[in-house]
Tab-separated table of C-alpha atoms in Angstrom:
chain	number	residue	atom	x	y	z
Q	1	UNK	CA	-66.332	214.906	29.291
Q	2	UNK	CA	-63.906	215.436	32.192
Q	3	UNK	CA	-61.859	218.604	32.434
Q	4	UNK	CA	-58.712	216.495	32.206
Q	5	UNK	CA	-59.898	214.887	28.975
Q	6	UNK	CA	-60.924	218.239	27.462
Q	7	UNK	CA	-57.527	219.660	28.333
Q	8	UNK	CA	-55.798	216.707	26.746
Q	9	UNK	CA	-57.790	217.152	23.529
Q	10	UNK	CA	-56.965	220.886	23.463
Q	11	UNK	CA	-53.258	220.031	23.866
Q	12	UNK	CA	-53.167	217.757	20.868
Q	13	UNK	CA	-55.464	219.901	18.642
Q	14	UNK	CA	-52.612	221.830	16.952
Q	15	UNK	CA	-50.815	218.530	16.237
Q	16	UNK	CA	-53.872	216.980	14.711
Q	17	UNK	CA	-54.222	220.088	12.521
Q	18	UNK	CA	-50.503	219.829	11.651
Q	19	UNK	CA	-50.890	216.191	10.655
Q	20	UNK	CA	-53.864	217.142	8.417
Q	21	UNK	CA	-51.892	220.063	6.945
Q	22	UNK	CA	-48.942	217.773	6.124
Q	23	UNK	CA	-51.116	215.801	3.652
Q	24	UNK	CA	-51.675	218.565	1.070
Q	25	UNK	CA	-48.181	219.925	1.916
Q	26	UNK	CA	-46.615	216.598	0.955
Q	27	UNK	CA	-48.876	216.379	-2.152
Q	28	UNK	CA	-47.957	219.800	-3.524
Q	29	UNK	CA	-44.210	219.613	-2.739
Q	30	UNK	CA	-44.035	215.991	-4.102
Q	31	UNK	CA	-45.605	217.135	-7.334
Q	32	UNK	CA	-43.176	220.102	-7.670
Q	33	UNK	CA	-40.213	217.823	-6.911
Q	34	UNK	CA	-41.412	215.203	-9.396
Q	35	UNK	CA	-41.935	217.737	-12.194
Q	36	UNK	CA	-38.462	219.170	-11.523
Q	37	UNK	CA	-36.706	215.820	-11.847
Q	38	UNK	CA	-38.948	214.506	-14.611
Q	39	UNK	CA	-38.283	217.654	-16.659
Q	40	UNK	CA	-41.994	217.923	-17.150
Q	41	UNK	CA	-43.873	221.191	-17.554
Q	42	UNK	CA	-45.722	221.857	-14.265
Q	43	UNK	CA	-49.502	221.810	-14.694
Q	44	UNK	CA	-50.578	225.309	-13.873
Q	45	UNK	CA	-54.320	224.867	-14.435
Q	46	UNK	CA	-54.208	227.887	-16.710
Q	47	UNK	CA	-53.186	230.156	-13.853
Q	48	UNK	CA	-49.755	231.651	-13.264
Q	49	UNK	CA	-46.322	230.851	-14.722
Q	50	UNK	CA	-45.196	227.568	-13.180
Q	51	UNK	CA	-42.849	226.786	-16.003
Q	52	UNK	CA	-40.933	230.036	-15.615
Q	53	UNK	CA	-40.640	229.681	-11.839
Q	54	UNK	CA	-39.760	225.995	-11.917
Q	55	UNK	CA	-37.032	226.393	-14.511
Q	56	UNK	CA	-35.580	229.650	-13.283
Q	57	UNK	CA	-32.071	229.837	-11.807
Q	58	UNK	CA	-33.744	230.433	-8.427
Q	59	UNK	CA	-35.350	226.973	-8.499
Q	60	UNK	CA	-32.232	225.235	-7.213
Q	61	UNK	CA	-29.484	226.021	-4.697
Q	62	UNK	CA	-26.161	224.443	-5.593
Q	63	UNK	CA	-28.058	221.894	-7.615
Q	64	UNK	CA	-30.624	221.008	-4.937
Q	65	UNK	CA	-34.166	221.890	-6.062
Q	66	UNK	CA	-36.026	224.115	-3.622
Q	67	UNK	CA	-39.028	221.929	-4.301
Q	68	UNK	CA	-37.156	219.017	-2.703
Q	69	UNK	CA	-36.448	221.177	0.344
Q	70	UNK	CA	-40.195	221.798	0.621
Q	71	UNK	CA	-40.812	218.045	0.434
Q	72	UNK	CA	-38.289	217.329	3.161
Q	73	UNK	CA	-39.899	220.034	5.335
Q	74	UNK	CA	-43.338	218.466	5.082
Q	75	UNK	CA	-41.907	214.981	5.646
Q	76	UNK	CA	-40.345	216.326	8.858
Q	77	UNK	CA	-43.567	218.036	9.824
Q	78	UNK	CA	-45.645	214.853	9.215
Q	79	UNK	CA	-43.160	212.738	11.208
Q	80	UNK	CA	-43.095	215.235	14.112
Q	81	UNK	CA	-46.925	215.416	14.236
Q	82	UNK	CA	-47.264	211.657	14.133
Q	83	UNK	CA	-44.643	211.210	16.889
Q	84	UNK	CA	-46.412	213.829	19.047
Q	85	UNK	CA	-49.795	212.183	18.566
Q	86	UNK	CA	-48.249	208.856	19.437
Q	87	UNK	CA	-46.950	210.488	22.619
Q	88	UNK	CA	-43.378	209.587	22.048
Q	89	UNK	CA	-41.775	211.070	25.242
Q	90	UNK	CA	-38.940	213.048	23.632
Q	91	UNK	CA	-41.366	214.663	21.215
Q	92	UNK	CA	-43.914	215.419	23.931
Q	93	UNK	CA	-41.115	217.354	25.731
Q	94	UNK	CA	-39.323	218.937	22.817
Q	95	UNK	CA	-41.716	218.735	19.850
Q	96	UNK	CA	-43.067	222.268	20.143
Q	97	UNK	CA	-39.717	224.121	20.145
Q	98	UNK	CA	-38.475	221.883	17.323
Q	99	UNK	CA	-41.619	222.574	15.300
Q	100	UNK	CA	-41.328	226.297	16.032
Q	101	UNK	CA	-37.679	226.411	14.915
Q	102	UNK	CA	-38.460	224.486	11.717
Q	103	UNK	CA	-41.509	226.641	10.964
Q	104	UNK	CA	-39.635	229.930	11.530
Q	105	UNK	CA	-36.929	228.756	9.091
Q	106	UNK	CA	-39.504	227.480	6.633
Q	107	UNK	CA	-41.564	230.670	6.736
Q	108	UNK	CA	-38.469	232.844	6.279
Q	109	UNK	CA	-37.449	230.715	3.262
Q	110	UNK	CA	-40.872	230.754	1.557
Q	111	UNK	CA	-41.063	234.520	2.192
Q	112	UNK	CA	-37.761	234.889	0.308
Q	113	UNK	CA	-38.984	232.641	-2.529
Q	114	UNK	CA	-42.301	234.449	-2.828
Q	115	UNK	CA	-40.434	237.785	-2.964
Q	116	UNK	CA	-38.328	236.355	-5.841
Q	117	UNK	CA	-41.481	235.237	-7.684
Q	118	UNK	CA	-43.235	238.583	-7.337
Q	119	UNK	CA	-40.412	241.118	-7.720
Q	120	UNK	CA	-37.630	239.346	-9.597
Q	121	UNK	CA	-39.286	236.790	-11.894
Q	122	UNK	CA	-42.582	238.677	-11.957
Q	123	UNK	CA	-44.295	235.299	-12.225
Q	124	UNK	CA	-46.479	233.348	-9.846
Q	125	UNK	CA	-46.543	229.568	-9.541
Q	126	UNK	CA	-49.781	228.616	-7.732
Q	127	UNK	CA	-48.284	225.319	-6.505
Q	128	UNK	CA	-45.351	227.172	-4.927
Q	129	UNK	CA	-47.719	229.754	-3.375
Q	130	UNK	CA	-49.803	226.968	-1.889
Q	131	UNK	CA	-46.668	225.353	-0.351
Q	132	UNK	CA	-45.694	228.781	1.025
Q	133	UNK	CA	-49.199	229.334	2.540
Q	134	UNK	CA	-49.109	225.892	4.160
Q	135	UNK	CA	-45.665	226.642	5.638
Q	136	UNK	CA	-46.999	229.865	7.151
Q	137	UNK	CA	-49.958	227.922	8.566
Q	138	UNK	CA	-47.513	225.418	10.147
Q	139	UNK	CA	-45.874	228.391	11.935
Q	140	UNK	CA	-49.296	229.546	13.189
Q	141	UNK	CA	-49.917	226.002	14.513
Q	142	UNK	CA	-46.515	226.016	16.207
Q	143	UNK	CA	-47.427	229.302	17.921
Q	144	UNK	CA	-50.777	227.798	18.957
Q	145	UNK	CA	-49.054	224.705	20.391
Q	146	UNK	CA	-46.637	226.938	22.246
Q	147	UNK	CA	-49.494	229.014	23.690
Q	148	UNK	CA	-51.251	225.922	24.954
Q	149	UNK	CA	-48.073	224.606	26.434
Q	150	UNK	CA	-47.309	227.948	28.144
Q	151	UNK	CA	-50.882	228.007	29.610
Q	152	UNK	CA	-50.433	224.488	31.004
Q	153	UNK	CA	-47.133	225.263	32.691
Q	154	UNK	CA	-47.506	225.741	36.481
E	1	UNK	CA	-47.870	206.727	41.213
E	2	UNK	CA	-44.738	206.228	39.053
E	3	UNK	CA	-46.675	207.591	36.057
E	4	UNK	CA	-47.676	210.715	37.995
E	5	UNK	CA	-44.093	211.312	39.074
E	6	UNK	CA	-42.898	210.894	35.505
E	7	UNK	CA	-45.587	213.376	34.357
E	8	UNK	CA	-44.545	215.849	37.024
E	9	UNK	CA	-40.936	215.527	36.014
E	10	UNK	CA	-41.917	216.133	32.381
E	11	UNK	CA	-44.025	219.116	33.293
E	12	UNK	CA	-41.159	220.339	35.448
E	13	UNK	CA	-38.801	220.154	32.519
E	14	UNK	CA	-41.297	222.009	30.334
E	15	UNK	CA	-41.807	224.703	32.893
E	16	UNK	CA	-38.047	225.321	32.762
E	17	UNK	CA	-38.297	225.927	29.066
E	18	UNK	CA	-38.655	229.645	28.803
E	19	UNK	CA	-38.850	231.990	25.915
E	20	UNK	CA	-35.078	231.913	25.387
E	21	UNK	CA	-35.369	228.444	23.887
E	22	UNK	CA	-37.803	229.635	21.267
E	23	UNK	CA	-35.762	232.780	20.617
E	24	UNK	CA	-32.646	230.697	20.167
E	25	UNK	CA	-34.387	228.226	17.909
E	26	UNK	CA	-35.913	230.977	15.794
E	27	UNK	CA	-32.602	232.852	15.633
E	28	UNK	CA	-30.755	229.690	14.509
E	29	UNK	CA	-33.399	228.954	11.907
E	30	UNK	CA	-33.145	232.490	10.499
E	31	UNK	CA	-29.336	232.158	10.445
E	32	UNK	CA	-29.536	228.909	8.470
E	33	UNK	CA	-32.003	230.439	5.952
E	34	UNK	CA	-29.807	233.539	5.616
E	35	UNK	CA	-26.837	231.272	4.880
E	36	UNK	CA	-28.961	229.349	2.305
E	37	UNK	CA	-29.965	232.543	0.538
E	38	UNK	CA	-26.324	233.681	0.491
E	39	UNK	CA	-25.279	230.326	-0.903
E	40	UNK	CA	-28.007	230.637	-3.577
E	41	UNK	CA	-26.727	234.054	-4.616
E	42	UNK	CA	-23.142	232.817	-4.789
E	43	UNK	CA	-24.004	229.696	-6.724
E	44	UNK	CA	-26.142	231.751	-9.173
E	45	UNK	CA	-23.207	234.141	-9.623
E	46	UNK	CA	-21.062	231.176	-10.707
E	47	UNK	CA	-23.526	230.291	-13.392
E	48	UNK	CA	-24.218	233.769	-14.629
E	49	UNK	CA	-24.135	234.546	-18.292
E	50	UNK	CA	-21.554	234.126	-20.909
E	51	UNK	CA	-20.783	237.839	-20.985
E	52	UNK	CA	-17.405	237.856	-22.603
E	53	UNK	CA	-15.952	234.372	-22.616
E	54	UNK	CA	-15.358	232.096	-25.560
E	55	UNK	CA	-18.390	231.390	-27.734
E	56	UNK	CA	-19.220	227.661	-28.064
E	57	UNK	CA	-20.007	226.848	-31.677
E	58	UNK	CA	-21.776	223.506	-32.022
E	59	UNK	CA	-21.098	220.894	-34.725
E	60	UNK	CA	-22.954	221.855	-37.936
E	61	UNK	CA	-26.085	219.829	-38.831
E	62	UNK	CA	-25.881	217.419	-41.770
E	63	UNK	CA	-26.158	219.357	-45.025
E	64	UNK	CA	-28.039	216.416	-46.607
E	65	UNK	CA	-31.175	217.203	-44.625
E	66	UNK	CA	-33.525	219.755	-46.274
E	67	UNK	CA	-34.271	222.911	-44.384
E	68	UNK	CA	-36.476	225.851	-45.081
E	69	UNK	CA	-36.444	228.674	-42.558
E	70	UNK	CA	-37.640	227.225	-39.232
E	71	UNK	CA	-38.516	223.864	-40.772
E	72	UNK	CA	-35.894	221.085	-40.606
E	73	UNK	CA	-36.513	218.166	-42.912
E	74	UNK	CA	-38.575	217.496	-45.985
E	75	UNK	CA	-41.533	219.906	-46.028
E	76	UNK	CA	-43.623	217.137	-47.654
E	77	UNK	CA	-42.812	214.574	-44.918
E	78	UNK	CA	-45.973	212.865	-43.671
E	79	UNK	CA	-45.528	213.632	-39.969
E	80	UNK	CA	-45.236	217.158	-38.620
E	81	UNK	CA	-43.405	217.858	-35.368
E	82	UNK	CA	-43.812	221.342	-33.953
E	83	UNK	CA	-41.834	222.522	-30.954
E	84	UNK	CA	-42.571	225.752	-29.113
E	85	UNK	CA	-39.413	226.776	-27.288
E	86	UNK	CA	-37.823	229.613	-25.371
E	87	UNK	CA	-34.117	229.899	-25.990
E	88	UNK	CA	-33.539	230.677	-22.325
E	89	UNK	CA	-35.465	227.621	-21.080
E	90	UNK	CA	-33.096	224.935	-19.773
E	91	UNK	CA	-35.612	222.120	-20.454
E	92	UNK	CA	-35.761	223.271	-24.085
E	93	UNK	CA	-31.982	222.944	-24.283
E	94	UNK	CA	-32.167	219.460	-22.857
E	95	UNK	CA	-34.897	218.617	-25.390
E	96	UNK	CA	-32.635	219.953	-28.145
E	97	UNK	CA	-29.733	217.884	-26.871
E	98	UNK	CA	-31.423	214.644	-25.846
E	99	UNK	CA	-34.823	214.218	-27.498
E	100	UNK	CA	-34.512	215.736	-30.916
E	101	UNK	CA	-31.154	214.440	-32.207
E	102	UNK	CA	-32.256	210.755	-32.248
E	103	UNK	CA	-35.604	211.807	-33.742
E	104	UNK	CA	-33.792	213.792	-36.443
E	105	UNK	CA	-31.655	210.707	-37.233
E	106	UNK	CA	-34.523	208.194	-37.252
E	107	UNK	CA	-37.397	210.117	-38.775
E	108	UNK	CA	-36.282	213.449	-40.189
E	109	UNK	CA	-33.120	212.447	-42.109
E	110	UNK	CA	-35.134	209.564	-43.572
E	111	UNK	CA	-37.912	211.855	-44.839
E	112	UNK	CA	-40.597	210.528	-42.558
E	113	UNK	CA	-41.054	213.661	-40.437
E	114	UNK	CA	-40.260	217.321	-40.402
E	115	UNK	CA	-39.490	219.511	-37.404
E	116	UNK	CA	-40.686	223.080	-37.150
E	117	UNK	CA	-39.525	225.157	-34.216
E	118	UNK	CA	-41.513	228.186	-33.054
E	119	UNK	CA	-39.406	230.373	-30.722
E	120	UNK	CA	-41.470	232.300	-28.167
E	121	UNK	CA	-40.404	234.590	-25.361
E	122	UNK	CA	-41.909	233.714	-22.002
E	123	UNK	CA	-38.805	234.087	-19.759
E	124	UNK	CA	-37.978	237.769	-20.242
E	125	UNK	CA	-36.282	240.309	-22.520
E	126	UNK	CA	-33.328	238.112	-23.395
E	127	UNK	CA	-35.685	235.385	-24.630
E	128	UNK	CA	-37.084	237.969	-27.060
E	129	UNK	CA	-33.623	239.171	-28.139
E	130	UNK	CA	-32.594	235.525	-28.728
E	131	UNK	CA	-35.716	234.749	-30.792
E	132	UNK	CA	-35.217	237.971	-32.830
E	133	UNK	CA	-31.601	237.134	-33.420
E	134	UNK	CA	-32.534	233.697	-34.738
E	135	UNK	CA	-34.800	235.414	-37.312
E	136	UNK	CA	-31.939	237.804	-38.175
E	137	UNK	CA	-29.669	234.787	-38.691
E	138	UNK	CA	-32.307	233.256	-40.940
E	139	UNK	CA	-31.985	236.249	-43.237
E	140	UNK	CA	-28.553	234.753	-43.949
E	141	UNK	CA	-29.909	231.185	-44.086
E	142	UNK	CA	-28.478	230.280	-40.659
E	143	UNK	CA	-31.516	229.829	-38.474
E	144	UNK	CA	-30.638	226.259	-37.399
E	145	UNK	CA	-26.981	227.058	-36.770
E	146	UNK	CA	-28.048	229.970	-34.604
E	147	UNK	CA	-30.644	227.860	-32.883
E	148	UNK	CA	-27.997	225.272	-31.902
E	149	UNK	CA	-25.478	227.972	-30.955
E	150	UNK	CA	-27.995	229.704	-28.623
E	151	UNK	CA	-28.694	226.473	-26.744
E	152	UNK	CA	-24.949	225.747	-26.611
E	153	UNK	CA	-24.297	229.115	-24.979
E	154	UNK	CA	-27.281	229.190	-22.617
E	155	UNK	CA	-26.264	230.406	-19.169
E	156	UNK	CA	-28.853	231.621	-16.718
E	157	UNK	CA	-31.854	233.815	-17.496
E	158	UNK	CA	-31.694	237.517	-18.180
E	159	UNK	CA	-28.157	237.671	-16.867
E	160	UNK	CA	-26.485	238.857	-19.998
E	161	UNK	CA	-25.945	235.577	-21.796
E	162	UNK	CA	-28.315	236.682	-24.573
E	163	UNK	CA	-27.775	240.432	-24.319
E	164	UNK	CA	-27.667	242.146	-27.733
E	165	UNK	CA	-23.889	242.508	-27.432
E	166	UNK	CA	-23.420	238.850	-26.802
E	167	UNK	CA	-25.754	237.845	-29.582
E	168	UNK	CA	-23.655	239.944	-31.932
E	169	UNK	CA	-20.569	238.068	-30.744
E	170	UNK	CA	-22.407	234.777	-31.482
E	171	UNK	CA	-23.162	235.978	-35.032
E	172	UNK	CA	-19.505	236.851	-35.519
E	173	UNK	CA	-18.373	233.460	-34.164
E	174	UNK	CA	-20.725	231.799	-36.626
E	175	UNK	CA	-19.243	233.716	-39.481
E	176	UNK	CA	-22.358	235.695	-40.371
E	177	UNK	CA	-22.281	239.093	-42.061
E	178	UNK	CA	-22.106	240.980	-38.812
E	179	UNK	CA	-22.992	244.386	-40.248
E	180	UNK	CA	-26.322	243.035	-41.598
E	181	UNK	CA	-26.975	240.960	-38.486
E	182	UNK	CA	-26.197	243.854	-36.093
E	183	UNK	CA	-28.385	246.217	-38.030
E	184	UNK	CA	-31.266	243.674	-38.104
E	185	UNK	CA	-31.039	243.103	-34.340
E	186	UNK	CA	-30.652	246.787	-33.401
E	187	UNK	CA	-33.576	247.804	-35.585
E	188	UNK	CA	-35.891	245.466	-33.664
E	189	UNK	CA	-37.582	244.526	-36.910
E	190	UNK	CA	-38.614	241.131	-35.531
E	191	UNK	CA	-39.612	242.365	-32.045
E	192	UNK	CA	-43.276	242.570	-32.869
E	193	UNK	CA	-43.279	239.261	-34.653
E	194	UNK	CA	-41.812	237.548	-31.592
E	195	UNK	CA	-44.389	239.281	-29.396
E	196	UNK	CA	-47.237	238.149	-31.722
E	197	UNK	CA	-45.862	234.587	-31.980
E	198	UNK	CA	-45.758	234.398	-28.181
E	199	UNK	CA	-49.282	235.706	-27.771
E	200	UNK	CA	-50.602	233.320	-30.506
E	201	UNK	CA	-48.882	230.367	-28.850
E	202	UNK	CA	-50.220	231.223	-25.373
E	203	UNK	CA	-53.702	231.762	-26.797
E	204	UNK	CA	-53.614	228.467	-28.543
E	205	UNK	CA	-53.077	226.586	-25.301
E	206	UNK	CA	-49.246	226.483	-24.944
E	207	UNK	CA	-48.696	226.611	-21.215
E	208	UNK	CA	-44.939	226.292	-21.068
E	209	UNK	CA	-41.835	225.374	-22.987
E	210	UNK	CA	-40.973	223.079	-24.516
E	211	UNK	CA	-44.329	222.123	-25.961
E	212	UNK	CA	-44.006	219.425	-28.575
E	213	UNK	CA	-46.878	218.575	-30.980
E	214	UNK	CA	-46.869	215.591	-33.298
E	215	UNK	CA	-49.417	216.085	-36.077
E	216	UNK	CA	-51.031	218.709	-33.895
E	217	UNK	CA	-51.299	216.531	-30.778
E	218	UNK	CA	-49.297	217.486	-27.679
E	219	UNK	CA	-46.895	214.835	-26.464
E	220	UNK	CA	-44.809	214.459	-23.305
E	221	UNK	CA	-41.279	215.870	-23.311
E	222	UNK	CA	-39.567	212.508	-23.516
E	223	UNK	CA	-37.802	210.680	-26.345
E	224	UNK	CA	-40.075	207.617	-25.934
E	225	UNK	CA	-43.254	209.695	-26.069
E	226	UNK	CA	-42.213	211.556	-29.203
E	227	UNK	CA	-40.971	208.343	-30.877
E	228	UNK	CA	-44.205	206.472	-30.095
E	229	UNK	CA	-46.332	209.397	-31.355
E	230	UNK	CA	-44.433	209.563	-34.604
E	231	UNK	CA	-44.556	205.830	-35.153
E	232	UNK	CA	-48.236	205.784	-34.432
E	233	UNK	CA	-48.807	208.661	-36.871
E	234	UNK	CA	-46.782	206.819	-39.531
E	235	UNK	CA	-48.909	203.693	-38.959
E	236	UNK	CA	-52.102	205.610	-39.612
E	237	UNK	CA	-52.810	206.986	-36.106
E	238	UNK	CA	-53.326	210.646	-35.359
């Protein structure tokens, strides 16, 4: 394998990981959004208090479910990762700072929501926690992508 | 050659992108999230409890339908519907407003089914106070009126809507003997019962509210699902 090819693979590695991360992220946030709109009790697999968290007054902001915000986040992440892997020029140039900005916002928001779960509602929803963890991972991948980009800069 | 130039231009533009871009992006993102959290706090404040306003008293249920404590309908009806609910749970309120009224009309008023509600407290202290107050109202034969009134005055969770003071106002609005009601609620005589009912429900597999069982089998929280389950039970199913 040429050095050029190895470098190219390293450059796209965080984006491949991000595309893979988007799959469970979309799954979990879709389920939470569906159960919110369908008025169905969230399946908690016997762990945690999904119902409490999902029906609490913290589960919406001016009527918009936070679960839907999570879904939109992972749709954006998936679209950005796909565009970067397809080498769409604008995303090759600006994808990393855009991802970093989104991931900082996402991580700050899930930190707030997790704080509410633990200290205000005193209830944990495993689905929400998994979305929060995946959002934090997306920030780590953004930092990784940024580090690679910085290393490649002359 | 052209490709290489384009790549160099791109790399050049990237090299110009210093830390300030990331700092600005991160700062903007944090600002947006801060605004969202503020908006959430303001919008929750708008919805916070009925802590002194007018009490909404729902239309009374038809007196022609039999009732016995927490059971609405003929106790000998062939189909049993059991609903586990938390008075603070908004989905329970929607079930009470959208799913159960047609079921009461079609199956309960006609003697084909009976509905038993089992209030539990999974959403906090005010859920427990509300469940206790429904038992106190039942001492005066007004469980169902209080049940409907609680859902009609639901407003946020643990924000004062179902504080003891408010529950006493509800009892007064309903025309109950307030001295007896207040003494019942203040004594906490049903606190342990609510605690035990909640533990029993959770131990028996109830994972959230509302949980609706038709002849002991859990059904989805939709009018169609409940209707189909009752019809099937009447036709000899489970």
